[in-house]
XYZ file of N, CA and C in Angstrom:
351
model
N -7.776 -29.906 -64.573
C -9.068 -29.915 -63.900
C -9.197 -31.116 -62.968
N -8.643 -32.256 -63.357
C -8.713 -33.438 -62.505
C -7.969 -33.237 -61.197
N -6.833 -32.535 -61.244
C -6.069 -32.272 -60.024
C -6.882 -31.402 -59.072
N -7.559 -30.394 -59.606
C -8.371 -29.517 -58.757
C -9.527 -30.301 -58.134
N -10.163 -31.179 -58.925
C -11.258 -32.002 -58.389
C -10.759 -32.887 -57.246
N -9.566 -33.437 -57.409
C -8.992 -34.297 -56.378
C -8.730 -33.505 -55.097
N -8.180 -32.309 -55.235
C -7.914 -31.463 -54.069
C -9.229 -31.074 -53.395
N -10.201 -30.634 -54.196
C -11.464 -30.172 -53.629
C -12.292 -31.308 -53.033
N -11.999 -32.543 -53.401
C -12.716 -33.676 -52.799
C -12.354 -33.821 -51.317
N -11.245 -33.217 -50.906
C -10.832 -33.242 -49.502
C -11.454 -32.110 -48.691
N -12.137 -31.172 -49.358
C -12.753 -30.038 -48.664
C -14.014 -30.521 -47.953
N -13.941 -30.679 -46.652
C -15.073 -31.136 -45.840
C -15.622 -30.020 -44.953
N -14.977 -28.857 -44.970
C -15.367 -27.739 -44.129
C -15.994 -26.652 -44.995
N -16.643 -25.686 -44.349
C -17.178 -24.529 -45.056
C -16.760 -23.266 -44.305
N -16.720 -22.153 -45.040
C -16.358 -20.897 -44.392
C -17.125 -19.720 -44.961
N -17.248 -18.704 -44.136
C -17.765 -17.399 -44.536
C -16.641 -16.398 -44.285
N -16.454 -15.478 -45.222
C -15.388 -14.482 -45.105
C -16.033 -13.105 -44.972
N -15.584 -12.370 -43.951
C -16.115 -11.036 -43.665
C -14.988 -10.022 -43.722
N -15.332 -8.804 -44.174
C -14.398 -7.683 -44.151
C -15.043 -6.536 -43.391
N -14.210 -5.716 -42.768
C -14.661 -4.506 -42.081
C -14.654 -3.399 -43.119
N -15.844 -2.947 -43.523
C -15.956 -1.980 -44.611
C -16.895 -0.835 -44.245
N -16.734 0.261 -44.986
C -17.652 1.383 -44.842
C -18.950 1.016 -45.566
N -20.065 1.220 -44.900
C -21.375 0.958 -45.492
C -22.260 2.180 -45.292
N -23.318 2.250 -46.075
C -24.265 3.361 -45.951
C -25.559 2.826 -45.363
N -25.996 3.436 -44.282
C -27.257 3.058 -43.651
C -28.397 3.400 -44.614
N -29.259 2.419 -44.951
C -30.318 2.681 -45.936
C -31.386 3.672 -45.458
N -31.511 3.846 -44.155
C -32.534 4.758 -43.634
C -31.977 6.162 -43.449
N -30.853 6.263 -42.733
C -30.293 7.591 -42.436
C -29.324 8.074 -43.504
N -28.880 7.169 -44.351
C -27.890 7.458 -45.396
C -26.544 7.889 -44.826
N -26.333 7.640 -43.552
C -25.057 7.966 -42.914
C -24.063 6.841 -43.195
N -22.807 7.211 -43.400
C -21.748 6.224 -43.585
C -21.305 5.710 -42.223
N -21.096 4.407 -42.143
C -20.589 3.796 -40.924
C -19.777 2.570 -41.313
N -18.981 2.089 -40.381
C -18.199 0.894 -40.629
C -18.901 -0.301 -40.005
N -18.802 -1.438 -40.692
C -19.405 -2.651 -40.169
C -18.868 -3.876 -40.875
N -19.244 -5.009 -40.335
C -18.823 -6.299 -40.893
C -19.671 -6.605 -42.120
N -19.003 -6.917 -43.243
C -19.691 -7.204 -44.501
C -19.280 -8.599 -44.973
N -20.270 -9.439 -45.278
C -20.008 -10.780 -45.805
C -19.575 -10.660 -47.258
N -18.367 -11.148 -47.592
C -17.868 -11.058 -48.969
C -17.832 -12.418 -49.678
N -17.728 -13.520 -48.932
C -17.786 -14.872 -49.494
C -18.597 -15.726 -48.524
N -19.624 -16.412 -49.051
C -20.501 -17.203 -48.184
C -20.448 -18.686 -48.533
N -20.419 -19.511 -47.487
C -20.505 -20.980 -47.615
C -19.537 -21.562 -48.646
N -18.288 -21.151 -48.575
C -17.269 -21.667 -49.491
C -16.686 -22.955 -48.924
N -16.551 -23.957 -49.761
C -15.948 -25.231 -49.361
C -14.456 -24.998 -49.132
N -13.918 -25.637 -48.096
C -12.518 -25.451 -47.751
C -12.042 -26.617 -46.899
N -10.771 -26.586 -46.551
C -10.193 -27.600 -45.659
C -9.317 -26.890 -44.648
N -9.551 -27.197 -43.372
C -8.758 -26.628 -42.293
C -7.730 -27.652 -41.860
N -6.494 -27.225 -41.719
C -5.415 -28.128 -41.333
C -4.694 -27.556 -40.120
N -4.445 -28.416 -39.136
C -3.707 -28.032 -37.929
C -2.431 -28.856 -37.868
N -1.359 -28.232 -37.440
C -0.135 -28.983 -37.161
C 0.555 -28.319 -35.977
N 1.284 -29.108 -35.240
C 1.990 -28.604 -34.069
C 3.481 -28.777 -34.294
N 4.229 -27.720 -34.032
C 5.679 -27.790 -34.160
C 6.309 -27.468 -32.816
N 7.450 -28.067 -32.550
C 8.191 -27.797 -31.322
C 9.301 -26.816 -31.645
N 9.374 -25.766 -30.850
C 10.356 -24.707 -31.074
C 11.289 -24.662 -29.878
N 12.598 -24.652 -30.146
C 13.587 -24.478 -29.084
C 14.528 -23.360 -29.474
N 15.024 -22.655 -28.487
C 16.004 -21.610 -28.763
C 16.978 -21.516 -27.596
N 18.233 -21.535 -27.906
C 19.320 -21.420 -26.925
C 19.097 -22.314 -25.703
N 19.099 -21.727 -24.509
C 18.996 -22.499 -23.269
C 17.567 -22.592 -22.742
N 16.610 -22.193 -23.538
C 15.228 -22.180 -23.069
C 14.568 -23.532 -23.306
N 13.517 -23.789 -22.557
C 12.767 -25.038 -22.709
C 12.014 -25.037 -24.044
N 11.791 -26.203 -24.558
C 11.052 -26.344 -25.807
C 9.596 -25.941 -25.594
N 9.051 -25.243 -26.569
C 7.639 -24.874 -26.535
C 6.973 -25.395 -27.798
N 5.676 -25.574 -27.715
C 4.947 -26.030 -28.882
C 4.108 -24.891 -29.432
N 4.019 -24.858 -30.741
C 3.241 -23.840 -31.420
C 2.340 -24.534 -32.430
N 1.081 -24.122 -32.474
C 0.156 -24.707 -33.434
C 0.075 -23.805 -34.656
N 0.169 -24.401 -35.827
C -0.035 -23.650 -37.060
C -1.368 -24.082 -37.651
N -2.109 -23.110 -38.153
C -3.430 -23.355 -38.711
C -3.409 -22.867 -40.151
N -3.794 -23.752 -41.066
C -3.735 -23.433 -42.484
C -5.085 -23.727 -43.121
N -5.524 -22.821 -44.009
C -6.773 -22.981 -44.744
C -6.451 -23.278 -46.197
N -7.066 -24.314 -46.729
C -6.973 -24.645 -48.151
C -8.307 -24.255 -48.785
N -8.257 -23.475 -49.864
C -9.482 -22.957 -50.480
C -9.213 -22.648 -51.950
N -10.270 -22.401 -52.722
C -10.153 -22.126 -54.158
C -9.230 -20.937 -54.426
N -8.422 -21.021 -55.487
C -7.422 -19.973 -55.742
C -8.002 -18.649 -56.231
N -9.205 -18.657 -56.768
C -9.757 -17.414 -57.330
C -10.371 -16.489 -56.278
N -10.543 -16.979 -55.058
C -11.124 -16.148 -54.008
C -10.082 -15.197 -53.441
N -10.430 -13.916 -53.385
C -9.529 -12.940 -52.766
C -9.939 -12.772 -51.309
N -9.014 -13.098 -50.417
C -9.251 -12.950 -48.995
C -8.194 -11.990 -48.473
N -8.630 -10.786 -48.135
C -7.707 -9.726 -47.749
C -7.159 -9.946 -46.344
N -5.975 -9.401 -46.112
C -5.376 -9.445 -44.779
C -6.323 -8.786 -43.795
N -6.467 -9.380 -42.629
C -7.349 -8.833 -41.605
C -8.787 -9.282 -41.722
N -9.124 -10.018 -42.788
C -10.484 -10.522 -42.933
C -10.802 -11.504 -41.815
N -12.059 -11.525 -41.408
C -12.527 -12.512 -40.432
C -13.065 -13.698 -41.226
N -12.620 -14.899 -40.864
C -13.024 -16.109 -41.571
C -13.660 -17.049 -40.552
N -14.961 -17.277 -40.682
C -15.677 -18.186 -39.788
C -15.709 -19.558 -40.451
N -15.017 -20.512 -39.841
C -14.881 -21.838 -40.430
C -15.652 -22.852 -39.602
N -16.500 -23.630 -40.275
C -17.203 -24.725 -39.620
C -16.433 -25.995 -39.937
N -15.847 -26.582 -38.891
C -14.984 -27.760 -39.003
C -15.492 -28.795 -38.010
N -15.898 -29.945 -38.524
C -16.414 -31.040 -37.704
C -17.513 -30.566 -36.753
N -18.431 -29.755 -37.290
C -19.598 -29.327 -36.534
C -19.393 -28.135 -35.617
N -18.155 -27.622 -35.513
C -17.875 -26.471 -34.665
C -17.447 -25.290 -35.523
N -17.955 -24.110 -35.201
C -17.589 -22.903 -35.938
C -16.660 -22.057 -35.088
N -15.515 -21.704 -35.667
C -14.503 -20.892 -34.986
C -14.115 -19.749 -35.913
N -13.883 -18.579 -35.338
C -13.492 -17.401 -36.112
C -11.973 -17.265 -36.131
N -11.452 -17.033 -37.335
C -10.019 -16.832 -37.553
C -9.822 -15.554 -38.330
N -8.567 -15.124 -38.417
C -8.217 -14.020 -39.309
C -7.051 -14.455 -40.164
N -6.988 -13.859 -41.337
C -5.913 -14.191 -42.258
C -4.650 -13.499 -41.816
N -3.555 -14.236 -41.859
C -2.259 -13.638 -41.555
C -1.290 -14.030 -42.652
N -0.439 -13.146 -43.002
C 0.553 -13.452 -44.028
C -0.018 -13.424 -45.435
N 0.855 -13.598 -46.388
C 0.497 -13.603 -47.797
C 0.096 -15.027 -48.185
N -1.035 -15.201 -48.882
C -1.430 -16.557 -49.252
C -0.478 -17.150 -50.288
N -0.315 -18.462 -50.216
C 0.441 -19.181 -51.249
C -0.581 -19.634 -52.280
N -0.553 -19.028 -53.455
C -1.550 -19.323 -54.477
C -0.941 -20.257 -55.520
N -1.622 -21.373 -55.730
C -1.213 -22.382 -56.706
C -2.292 -22.470 -57.783
N -2.045 -23.258 -58.812
C -2.992 -23.399 -59.912
C -4.350 -23.902 -59.433
N -4.345 -24.864 -58.511
C -5.582 -25.533 -58.124
C -6.107 -25.180 -56.738
N -5.370 -24.406 -55.954
C -5.809 -24.037 -54.616
C -4.918 -22.924 -54.075
N -5.311 -22.390 -52.940
C -4.431 -21.472 -52.217
C -4.379 -21.906 -50.758
N -3.273 -21.596 -50.124
C -3.055 -21.929 -48.725
C -2.880 -20.626 -47.960
N -3.669 -20.480 -46.899
C -3.659 -19.252 -46.120
C -3.387 -19.599 -44.664
N -2.365 -18.996 -44.096
C -2.067 -19.173 -42.678
C -3.065 -18.343 -41.876
N -3.569 -18.931 -40.788
C -4.599 -18.286 -39.989
C -4.159 -18.095 -38.547
N -4.819 -17.148 -37.890
C -4.685 -16.944 -36.456
C -6.093 -16.859 -35.893
N -6.257 -17.154 -34.610
C -7.562 -16.975 -33.990
C -7.947 -15.504 -34.063
N -9.212 -15.245 -34.351
C -9.708 -13.870 -34.494
C -9.968 -13.276 -33.114
N -9.451 -12.075 -32.877
C -9.773 -11.383 -31.641
C -10.541 -10.095 -31.930
N -10.114 -9.342 -32.945
C -10.801 -8.124 -33.362
C -10.240 -7.688 -34.702
N -10.946 -6.793 -35.354
C -10.454 -6.238 -36.598
C -9.295 -5.305 -36.297
N -8.347 -5.264 -37.216
C -7.164 -4.417 -37.025
C -7.512 -2.954 -37.065
């Protein structure tokens, strides 16, 4: 428990997680698809790193990797939209790849959100 407290003490950001799901309109009772909030105001930590990639005779390029650190019990499905407030700015991301789940946290690679898959 102490290790988890230490990790979570670094969580200075918050996020909301949305999924594209079928919902029922309460008035017309028609089924439609829409954005549904599944996790609200969860504490997290956003991490950015830049790596330089070179291949054969081509010029070196830089690529930014974006990683989210969050509680391990939260299920965040592939394709979910994750709105993260980091240092006063809110940016939308989507989950990519399989999360690395550890005892005290999980790490999720992110991409900028453009649209639901």
